[in-house]
PDB file of C-alpha atoms in Angstrom:
ATOM      1  CA  MET A  30     136.233 178.022 -31.685  1.00 85.00           C
ATOM      2  CA  THR A  31     139.764 178.618 -33.187  1.00 82.00           C
ATOM      3  CA  ALA A  32     141.232 176.250 -35.585  1.00 89.00           C
ATOM      4  CA  PHE A  33     142.578 172.886 -34.173  1.00 96.00           C
ATOM      5  CA  ASP A  34     145.904 172.854 -32.561  1.00 96.00           C
ATOM      6  CA  ARG A  35     147.730 170.609 -30.028  1.00 97.00           C
ATOM      7  CA  SER A  36     149.250 173.354 -27.921  1.00 98.00           C
ATOM      8  CA  ILE A  37     148.639 172.991 -24.066  1.00 98.00           C
ATOM      9  CA  LYS A  38     145.217 174.513 -23.087  1.00 98.00           C
ATOM     10  CA  ILE A  39     144.377 175.100 -19.421  1.00 98.00           C
ATOM     11  CA  ALA A  40     140.532 174.730 -18.747  1.00 98.00           C
ATOM     12  CA  PRO A  41     139.623 175.820 -15.121  1.00 98.00           C
ATOM     13  CA  SER A  42     136.711 174.060 -13.759  1.00 97.00           C
ATOM     14  CA  ILE A  43     134.190 176.557 -12.315  1.00 97.00           C
ATOM     15  CA  LEU A  44     133.164 173.707  -9.956  1.00 95.00           C
ATOM     16  CA  SER A  45     135.894 175.261  -7.808  1.00 96.00           C
ATOM     17  CA  ALA A  46     134.854 178.790  -8.410  1.00 97.00           C
ATOM     18  CA  ASP A  47     132.518 180.985  -5.983  1.00 97.00           C
ATOM     19  CA  PHE A  48     129.090 179.976  -6.985  1.00 96.00           C
ATOM     20  CA  ALA A  49     127.646 183.232  -6.028  1.00 97.00           C
ATOM     21  CA  ASN A  50     130.066 185.187  -8.466  1.00 97.00           C
ATOM     22  CA  PHE A  51     130.380 183.171 -11.567  1.00 98.00           C
ATOM     23  CA  GLY A  52     130.371 186.090 -14.126  1.00 98.00           C
ATOM     24  CA  GLN A  53     133.365 187.706 -12.361  1.00 98.00           C
ATOM     25  CA  GLU A  54     135.121 184.490 -11.607  1.00 98.00           C
ATOM     26  CA  ILE A  55     135.084 183.684 -15.351  1.00 98.00           C
ATOM     27  CA  GLN A  56     136.257 187.062 -16.295  1.00 98.00           C
ATOM     28  CA  ALA A  57     139.010 186.801 -13.767  1.00 98.00           C
ATOM     29  CA  ILE A  58     140.391 183.252 -14.883  1.00 98.00           C
ATOM     30  CA  GLU A  59     140.307 184.400 -18.503  1.00 98.00           C
ATOM     31  CA  ALA A  60     142.103 187.623 -17.862  1.00 98.00           C
ATOM     32  CA  GLN A  61     144.685 185.519 -15.823  1.00 98.00           C
ATOM     33  CA  GLY A  62     145.285 183.249 -18.923  1.00 98.00           C
ATOM     34  CA  ALA A  63     142.632 180.474 -19.089  1.00 98.00           C
ATOM     35  CA  ASP A  64     142.237 179.140 -22.480  1.00 98.00           C
ATOM     36  CA  TRP A  65     138.896 177.318 -22.029  1.00 98.00           C
ATOM     37  CA  VAL A  66     136.095 177.485 -19.308  1.00 98.00           C
ATOM     38  CA  HIS A  67     135.215 174.006 -18.170  1.00 98.00           C
ATOM     39  CA  VAL A  68     131.601 173.518 -16.805  1.00 98.00           C
ATOM     40  CA  ASP A  69     130.891 170.349 -14.846  1.00 97.00           C
ATOM     41  CA  VAL A  70     127.141 169.318 -15.213  1.00 98.00           C
ATOM     42  CA  MET A  71     126.101 166.589 -12.784  1.00 97.00           C
ATOM     43  CA  ASP A  72     122.727 165.047 -12.178  1.00 97.00           C
ATOM     44  CA  GLY A  73     122.862 163.306  -8.902  1.00 96.00           C
ATOM     45  CA  HIS A  74     121.957 160.103 -10.849  1.00 96.00           C
ATOM     46  CA  PHE A  75     124.918 159.145 -13.180  1.00 96.00           C
ATOM     47  CA  VAL A  76     127.201 160.635 -10.595  1.00 96.00           C
ATOM     48  CA  PRO A  77     126.696 161.277  -6.817  1.00 93.00           C
ATOM     49  CA  ASN A  78     126.372 165.023  -7.027  1.00 94.00           C
ATOM     50  CA  LEU A  79     124.123 167.724  -8.412  1.00 95.00           C
ATOM     51  CA  THR A  80     125.358 170.807 -10.106  1.00 95.00           C
ATOM     52  CA  PHE A  81     124.228 172.973 -13.158  1.00 94.00           C
ATOM     53  CA  GLY A  82     121.793 172.889 -15.863  1.00 97.00           C
ATOM     54  CA  PRO A  83     121.246 174.677 -19.167  1.00 98.00           C
ATOM     55  CA  PRO A  84     120.019 177.897 -17.615  1.00 98.00           C
ATOM     56  CA  LEU A  85     123.270 178.442 -15.653  1.00 98.00           C
ATOM     57  CA  CYS A  86     125.234 177.807 -18.818  1.00 98.00           C
ATOM     58  CA  LYS A  87     123.067 180.288 -20.640  1.00 98.00           C
ATOM     59  CA  ALA A  88     123.621 182.781 -17.746  1.00 98.00           C
ATOM     60  CA  ILE A  89     127.408 182.578 -17.813  1.00 98.00           C
ATOM     61  CA  ARG A  90     127.881 182.331 -21.534  1.00 98.00           C
ATOM     62  CA  PRO A  91     128.007 186.093 -22.166  1.00 98.00           C
ATOM     63  CA  HIS A  92     130.872 186.270 -19.651  1.00 98.00           C
ATOM     64  CA  ILE A  93     133.015 183.469 -21.608  1.00 98.00           C
ATOM     65  CA  LYS A  94     135.129 184.964 -24.295  1.00 98.00           C
ATOM     66  CA  THR A  95     137.216 181.911 -24.827  1.00 98.00           C
ATOM     67  CA  VAL A  96     135.665 178.371 -25.197  1.00 98.00           C
ATOM     68  CA  MET A  97     132.753 176.974 -23.182  1.00 98.00           C
ATOM     69  CA  ASP A  98     133.594 173.307 -22.492  1.00 98.00           C
ATOM     70  CA  VAL A  99     130.468 171.650 -21.052  1.00 98.00           C
ATOM     71  CA  HIS A 100     131.187 168.043 -19.519  1.00 98.00           C
ATOM     72  CA  LEU A 101     127.794 166.297 -19.093  1.00 98.00           C
ATOM     73  CA  MET A 102     127.949 163.799 -16.196  1.00 97.00           C
ATOM     74  CA  ILE A 103     124.351 162.918 -16.816  1.00 98.00           C
ATOM     75  CA  ALA A 104     122.222 160.007 -17.932  1.00 98.00           C
ATOM     76  CA  PRO A 105     120.301 159.986 -20.181  1.00 97.00           C
ATOM     77  CA  VAL A 106     122.050 162.502 -22.195  1.00 98.00           C
ATOM     78  CA  ASP A 107     120.130 162.858 -25.492  1.00 98.00           C
ATOM     79  CA  PRO A 108     117.210 164.753 -24.141  1.00 98.00           C
ATOM     80  CA  TYR A 109     119.306 167.624 -22.911  1.00 98.00           C
ATOM     81  CA  ILE A 110     121.691 168.089 -25.918  1.00 98.00           C
ATOM     82  CA  GLU A 111     119.610 170.683 -27.693  1.00 98.00           C
ATOM     83  CA  ALA A 112     119.088 172.777 -24.376  1.00 98.00           C
ATOM     84  CA  PHE A 113     122.913 172.826 -23.654  1.00 98.00           C
ATOM     85  CA  ALA A 114     123.643 173.514 -27.342  1.00 98.00           C
ATOM     86  CA  GLU A 115     121.283 176.600 -27.188  1.00 98.00           C
ATOM     87  CA  ALA A 116     122.693 177.728 -23.849  1.00 98.00           C
ATOM     88  CA  GLY A 117     126.020 178.189 -25.822  1.00 98.00           C
ATOM     89  CA  ALA A 118     128.207 175.193 -25.334  1.00 98.00           C
ATOM     90  CA  ASP A 119     131.189 175.239 -27.724  1.00 98.00           C
ATOM     91  CA  VAL A 120     132.123 171.652 -26.657  1.00 98.00           C
ATOM     92  CA  LEU A 121     129.639 169.098 -25.393  1.00 98.00           C
ATOM     93  CA  THR A 122     131.073 165.923 -23.910  1.00 98.00           C
ATOM     94  CA  ALA A 123     129.061 162.877 -23.047  1.00 98.00           C
ATOM     95  CA  HIS A 124     130.204 159.908 -21.158  1.00 98.00           C
ATOM     96  CA  LEU A 125     130.521 156.561 -23.059  1.00 97.00           C
ATOM     97  CA  GLU A 126     129.108 154.954 -19.924  1.00 97.00           C
ATOM     98  CA  ALA A 127     125.974 157.114 -19.806  1.00 96.00           C
ATOM     99  CA  GLY A 128     123.833 155.271 -22.462  1.00 93.00           C
ATOM    100  CA  PRO A 129     123.623 152.338 -24.862  1.00 93.00           C
ATOM    101  CA  HIS A 130     123.711 154.490 -28.104  1.00 96.00           C
ATOM    102  CA  ILE A 131     126.698 156.728 -27.869  1.00 97.00           C
ATOM    103  CA  HIS A 132     127.121 156.913 -31.604  1.00 96.00           C
ATOM    104  CA  ARG A 133     123.587 158.532 -31.782  1.00 97.00           C
ATOM    105  CA  THR A 134     124.571 160.970 -28.998  1.00 98.00           C
ATOM    106  CA  LEU A 135     127.522 162.089 -30.700  1.00 98.00           C
ATOM    107  CA  GLN A 136     125.569 162.624 -33.931  1.00 98.00           C
ATOM    108  CA  ALA A 137     123.117 164.679 -31.991  1.00 98.00           C
ATOM    109  CA  ILE A 138     125.707 166.869 -30.457  1.00 98.00           C
ATOM    110  CA  ARG A 139     127.372 167.666 -33.803  1.00 98.00           C
ATOM    111  CA  ALA A 140     123.838 168.110 -35.418  1.00 98.00           C
ATOM    112  CA  ALA A 141     123.275 170.707 -32.631  1.00 98.00           C
ATOM    113  CA  GLY A 142     126.277 172.657 -33.855  1.00 98.00           C
ATOM    114  CA  CYS A 143     128.692 171.840 -31.017  1.00 98.00           C
ATOM    115  CA  LYS A 144     132.012 169.917 -31.070  1.00 98.00           C
ATOM    116  CA  ALA A 145     131.567 166.324 -29.814  1.00 98.00           C
ATOM    117  CA  GLY A 146     133.469 165.254 -26.851  1.00 98.00           C
ATOM    118  CA  LEU A 147     133.474 161.854 -25.388  1.00 98.00           C
ATOM    119  CA  ALA A 148     134.483 161.072 -21.745  1.00 98.00           C
ATOM    120  CA  LEU A 149     135.596 157.720 -20.411  1.00 98.00           C
ATOM    121  CA  ASN A 150     135.809 156.760 -16.641  1.00 97.00           C
ATOM    122  CA  PRO A 151     138.885 155.437 -15.130  1.00 97.00           C
ATOM    123  CA  GLY A 152     137.645 151.867 -15.278  1.00 96.00           C
ATOM    124  CA  THR A 153     136.517 152.207 -19.019  1.00 96.00           C
ATOM    125  CA  GLY A 154     138.926 150.787 -21.754  1.00 96.00           C
ATOM    126  CA  LEU A 155     139.560 152.256 -25.192  1.00 98.00           C
ATOM    127  CA  ASP A 156     138.178 149.457 -27.302  1.00 96.00           C
ATOM    128  CA  ALA A 157     134.829 151.106 -27.957  1.00 92.00           C
ATOM    129  CA  LEU A 158     136.527 154.191 -29.320  1.00 95.00           C
ATOM    130  CA  THR A 159     137.900 152.335 -32.354  1.00 92.00           C
ATOM    131  CA  HIS A 160     134.572 152.830 -34.383  1.00 94.00           C
ATOM    132  CA  LEU A 161     133.758 156.326 -33.014  1.00 97.00           C
ATOM    133  CA  LEU A 162     136.854 158.205 -33.975  1.00 96.00           C
ATOM    134  CA  ASP A 163     135.333 159.912 -36.908  1.00 95.00           C
ATOM    135  CA  MET A 164     132.709 161.100 -34.749  1.00 96.00           C
ATOM    136  CA  ILE A 165     134.706 162.832 -31.947  1.00 98.00           C
ATOM    137  CA  ASP A 166     136.271 166.087 -31.709  1.00 98.00           C
ATOM    138  CA  LEU A 167     137.610 165.542 -28.141  1.00 98.00           C
ATOM    139  CA  VAL A 168     138.282 162.631 -25.801  1.00 98.00           C
ATOM    140  CA  CYS A 169     138.138 163.264 -22.152  1.00 98.00           C
ATOM    141  CA  ILE A 170     139.991 160.926 -19.912  1.00 98.00           C
ATOM    142  CA  MET A 171     138.861 160.908 -16.344  1.00 97.00           C
ATOM    143  CA  THR A 172     141.781 160.649 -13.909  1.00 97.00           C
ATOM    144  CA  VAL A 173     139.473 160.524 -11.028  1.00 95.00           C
ATOM    145  CA  ASN A 174     136.035 159.021 -10.706  1.00 93.00           C
ATOM    146  CA  PRO A 175     133.483 161.736 -11.727  1.00 90.00           C
ATOM    147  CA  GLY A 176     131.193 163.347  -9.272  1.00 82.00           C
ATOM    148  CA  PHE A 177     133.318 165.476  -6.954  1.00 74.00           C
ATOM    149  CA  GLY A 178     136.100 167.915  -7.121  1.00 74.00           C
ATOM    150  CA  GLY A 179     139.427 167.677  -5.285  1.00 75.00           C
ATOM    151  CA  GLN A 180     140.067 164.035  -5.632  1.00 81.00           C
ATOM    152  CA  LYS A 181     143.444 162.262  -6.049  1.00 87.00           C
ATOM    153  CA  PHE A 182     144.883 161.612  -9.586  1.00 93.00           C
ATOM    154  CA  ILE A 183     144.718 157.965 -10.725  1.00 95.00           C
ATOM    155  CA  HIS A 184     148.038 157.211 -12.245  1.00 95.00           C
ATOM    156  CA  SER A 185     147.002 154.182 -14.256  1.00 95.00           C
ATOM    157  CA  GLN A 186     145.410 156.609 -16.771  1.00 97.00           C
ATOM    158  CA  VAL A 187     148.871 157.871 -17.965  1.00 97.00           C
ATOM    159  CA  ASP A 188     149.260 154.560 -20.095  1.00 98.00           C
ATOM    160  CA  LYS A 189     145.711 154.931 -21.235  1.00 98.00           C
ATOM    161  CA  VAL A 190     146.419 158.364 -22.653  1.00 98.00           C
ATOM    162  CA  LYS A 191     149.661 157.168 -24.295  1.00 98.00           C
ATOM    163  CA  THR A 192     147.678 154.407 -26.148  1.00 98.00           C
ATOM    164  CA  LEU A 193     144.900 156.820 -26.976  1.00 98.00           C
ATOM    165  CA  ARG A 194     147.237 159.275 -28.500  1.00 98.00           C
ATOM    166  CA  ALA A 195     148.535 156.484 -30.698  1.00 98.00           C
ATOM    167  CA  MET A 196     144.983 155.584 -31.762  1.00 98.00           C
ATOM    168  CA  ILE A 197     144.083 159.051 -32.812  1.00 98.00           C
ATOM    169  CA  GLY A 198     147.220 159.590 -34.990  1.00 97.00           C
ATOM    170  CA  ASP A 199     146.920 162.728 -37.186  1.00 96.00           C
ATOM    171  CA  ARG A 200     143.146 163.084 -36.586  1.00 97.00           C
ATOM    172  CA  PRO A 201     142.117 166.555 -35.184  1.00 98.00           C
ATOM    173  CA  ILE A 202     140.916 165.173 -31.923  1.00 98.00           C
ATOM    174  CA  HIS A 203     141.790 166.871 -28.551  1.00 98.00           C
ATOM    175  CA  ILE A 204     142.758 164.788 -25.593  1.00 98.00           C
ATOM    176  CA  GLU A 205     141.556 166.313 -22.355  1.00 98.00           C
ATOM    177  CA  ILE A 206     142.345 165.307 -18.779  1.00 98.00           C
ATOM    178  CA  ASP A 207     139.868 165.844 -16.042  1.00 97.00           C
ATOM    179  CA  GLY A 208     140.760 165.056 -12.573  1.00 95.00           C
ATOM    180  CA  GLY A 209     143.689 165.853 -10.052  1.00 94.00           C
ATOM    181  CA  ILE A 210     145.741 167.989 -12.371  1.00 96.00           C
ATOM    182  CA  THR A 211     148.319 169.982 -10.752  1.00 97.00           C
ATOM    183  CA  PRO A 212     151.804 171.220 -11.524  1.00 98.00           C
ATOM    184  CA  GLU A 213     153.120 167.676 -10.475  1.00 97.00           C
ATOM    185  CA  THR A 214     150.538 165.607 -12.638  1.00 97.00           C
ATOM    186  CA  ALA A 215     150.215 167.842 -15.632  1.00 98.00           C
ATOM    187  CA  PRO A 216     153.713 166.977 -17.007  1.00 98.00           C
ATOM    188  CA  LEU A 217     152.742 163.185 -17.048  1.00 98.00           C
ATOM    189  CA  MET A 218     149.737 163.811 -19.148  1.00 98.00           C
ATOM    190  CA  ALA A 219     151.349 166.200 -21.468  1.00 98.00           C
ATOM    191  CA  ALA A 220     154.287 163.833 -22.128  1.00 98.00           C
ATOM    192  CA  ALA A 221     151.578 161.171 -22.674  1.00 98.00           C
ATOM    193  CA  GLY A 222     149.771 163.190 -25.472  1.00 98.00           C
ATOM    194  CA  ALA A 223     147.232 165.393 -23.788  1.00 98.00           C
ATOM    195  CA  ASP A 224     146.592 168.962 -24.760  1.00 98.00           C
ATOM    196  CA  VAL A 225     143.699 170.114 -22.730  1.00 98.00           C
ATOM    197  CA  LEU A 226     144.108 170.108 -18.916  1.00 98.00           C
ATOM    198  CA  VAL A 227     141.092 170.656 -16.667  1.00 98.00           C
ATOM    199  CA  ALA A 228     141.993 172.027 -13.257  1.00 97.00           C
ATOM    200  CA  GLY A 229     139.751 172.990 -10.435  1.00 95.00           C
ATOM    201  CA  SER A 230     141.185 173.494  -7.065  1.00 95.00           C
ATOM    202  CA  ALA A 231     144.573 173.765  -8.491  1.00 96.00           C
ATOM    203  CA  VAL A 232     143.716 177.023 -10.403  1.00 98.00           C
ATOM    204  CA  PHE A 233     141.315 178.601  -7.885  1.00 98.00           C
ATOM    205  CA  LYS A 234     143.365 177.922  -4.616  1.00 97.00           C
ATOM    206  CA  GLY A 235     144.689 181.104  -2.984  1.00 98.00           C
ATOM    207  CA  GLY A 236     142.850 183.453  -5.077  1.00 98.00           C
ATOM    208  CA  SER A 237     139.347 185.329  -5.420  1.00 98.00           C
ATOM    209  CA  VAL A 238     137.614 187.807  -7.646  1.00 97.00           C
ATOM    210  CA  ALA A 239     139.055 190.591  -5.345  1.00 97.00           C
ATOM    211  CA  ASP A 240     142.589 189.060  -5.687  1.00 98.00           C
ATOM    212  CA  PRO A 241     142.860 187.100  -8.982  1.00 98.00           C
ATOM    213  CA  ALA A 242     146.750 187.132  -9.296  1.00 98.00           C
ATOM    214  CA  PRO A 243     147.083 183.628  -7.706  1.00 98.00           C
ATOM    215  CA  TYR A 244     144.800 182.276 -10.479  1.00 98.00           C
ATOM    216  CA  GLY A 245     147.279 183.496 -12.904  1.00 98.00           C
ATOM    217  CA  ALA A 246     150.325 182.213 -10.992  1.00 98.00           C
ATOM    218  CA  ASN A 247     148.551 178.808 -10.697  1.00 98.00           C
ATOM    219  CA  ILE A 248     147.659 178.685 -14.440  1.00 98.00           C
ATOM    220  CA  ARG A 249     151.136 179.553 -15.458  1.00 98.00           C
ATOM    221  CA  ALA A 250     152.679 176.868 -13.120  1.00 98.00           C
ATOM    222  CA  ILE A 251     150.524 174.124 -14.640  1.00 98.00           C
ATOM    223  CA  ARG A 252     151.221 175.240 -18.243  1.00 98.00           C
ATOM    224  CA  ALA A 253     154.864 175.562 -17.597  1.00 98.00           C
ATOM    225  CA  ALA A 254     155.225 172.158 -16.098  1.00 98.00           C
ATOM    226  CA  ALA A 255     152.999 170.657 -18.933  1.00 98.00           C
ATOM    227  CA  GLU A 256     155.031 172.323 -21.683  1.00 98.00           C
ATOM    228  CA  ALA A 257     158.365 171.403 -20.167  1.00 98.00           C
ATOM    229  CA  ALA A 258     157.393 167.629 -20.415  1.00 97.00           C
ATOM    230  CA  ARG A 259     156.649 167.674 -24.199  1.00 94.00           C
TER     231      ARG A 259
END
């Protein structure tokens, strides 16, 4: 990964891509301006959906030239950290709610050579972060309940991000927003202090591998709206 900075980064979620065509979809979104590639891993247990495992991450890794941002919506997390690290994850994000020993999980992620991310569901407060900030490279604030794409943005999370930004201070920690990001909601989060915006349907709508130009237009619209709010 490149050096830390707080510029706006758009991270399209491949949950909204054509599953039969991941390699070309990833090449298309990167060519159209994606900064990171977001991979939503769901286990059908921690969240009510089932998606990808380490073999898929390994298969798509050669196609990703930017940052492979792997979001583990799974419990337990620890037994799988090594496999996802070996599959090529740059950032590995675990949920605060996924287990009782999150400090150990974050240690294990960093020990495996990845940047450590910590995700919080909409109903989870920030109190637990106080003693974890020196372990974290990224905080992912869920602005929908995890488990499905295409959900509506939960507005109560804007104030949570403002509070989080103040907590972080000058520490090199990214604030990522996952859920319901569009050109309408991106400015709210950018103004609150977020720098990584995950977007699924809002990036992939209207385009395809055969016609990727809409991906670029969608990415530019989200980025412009976010940057204007700063």
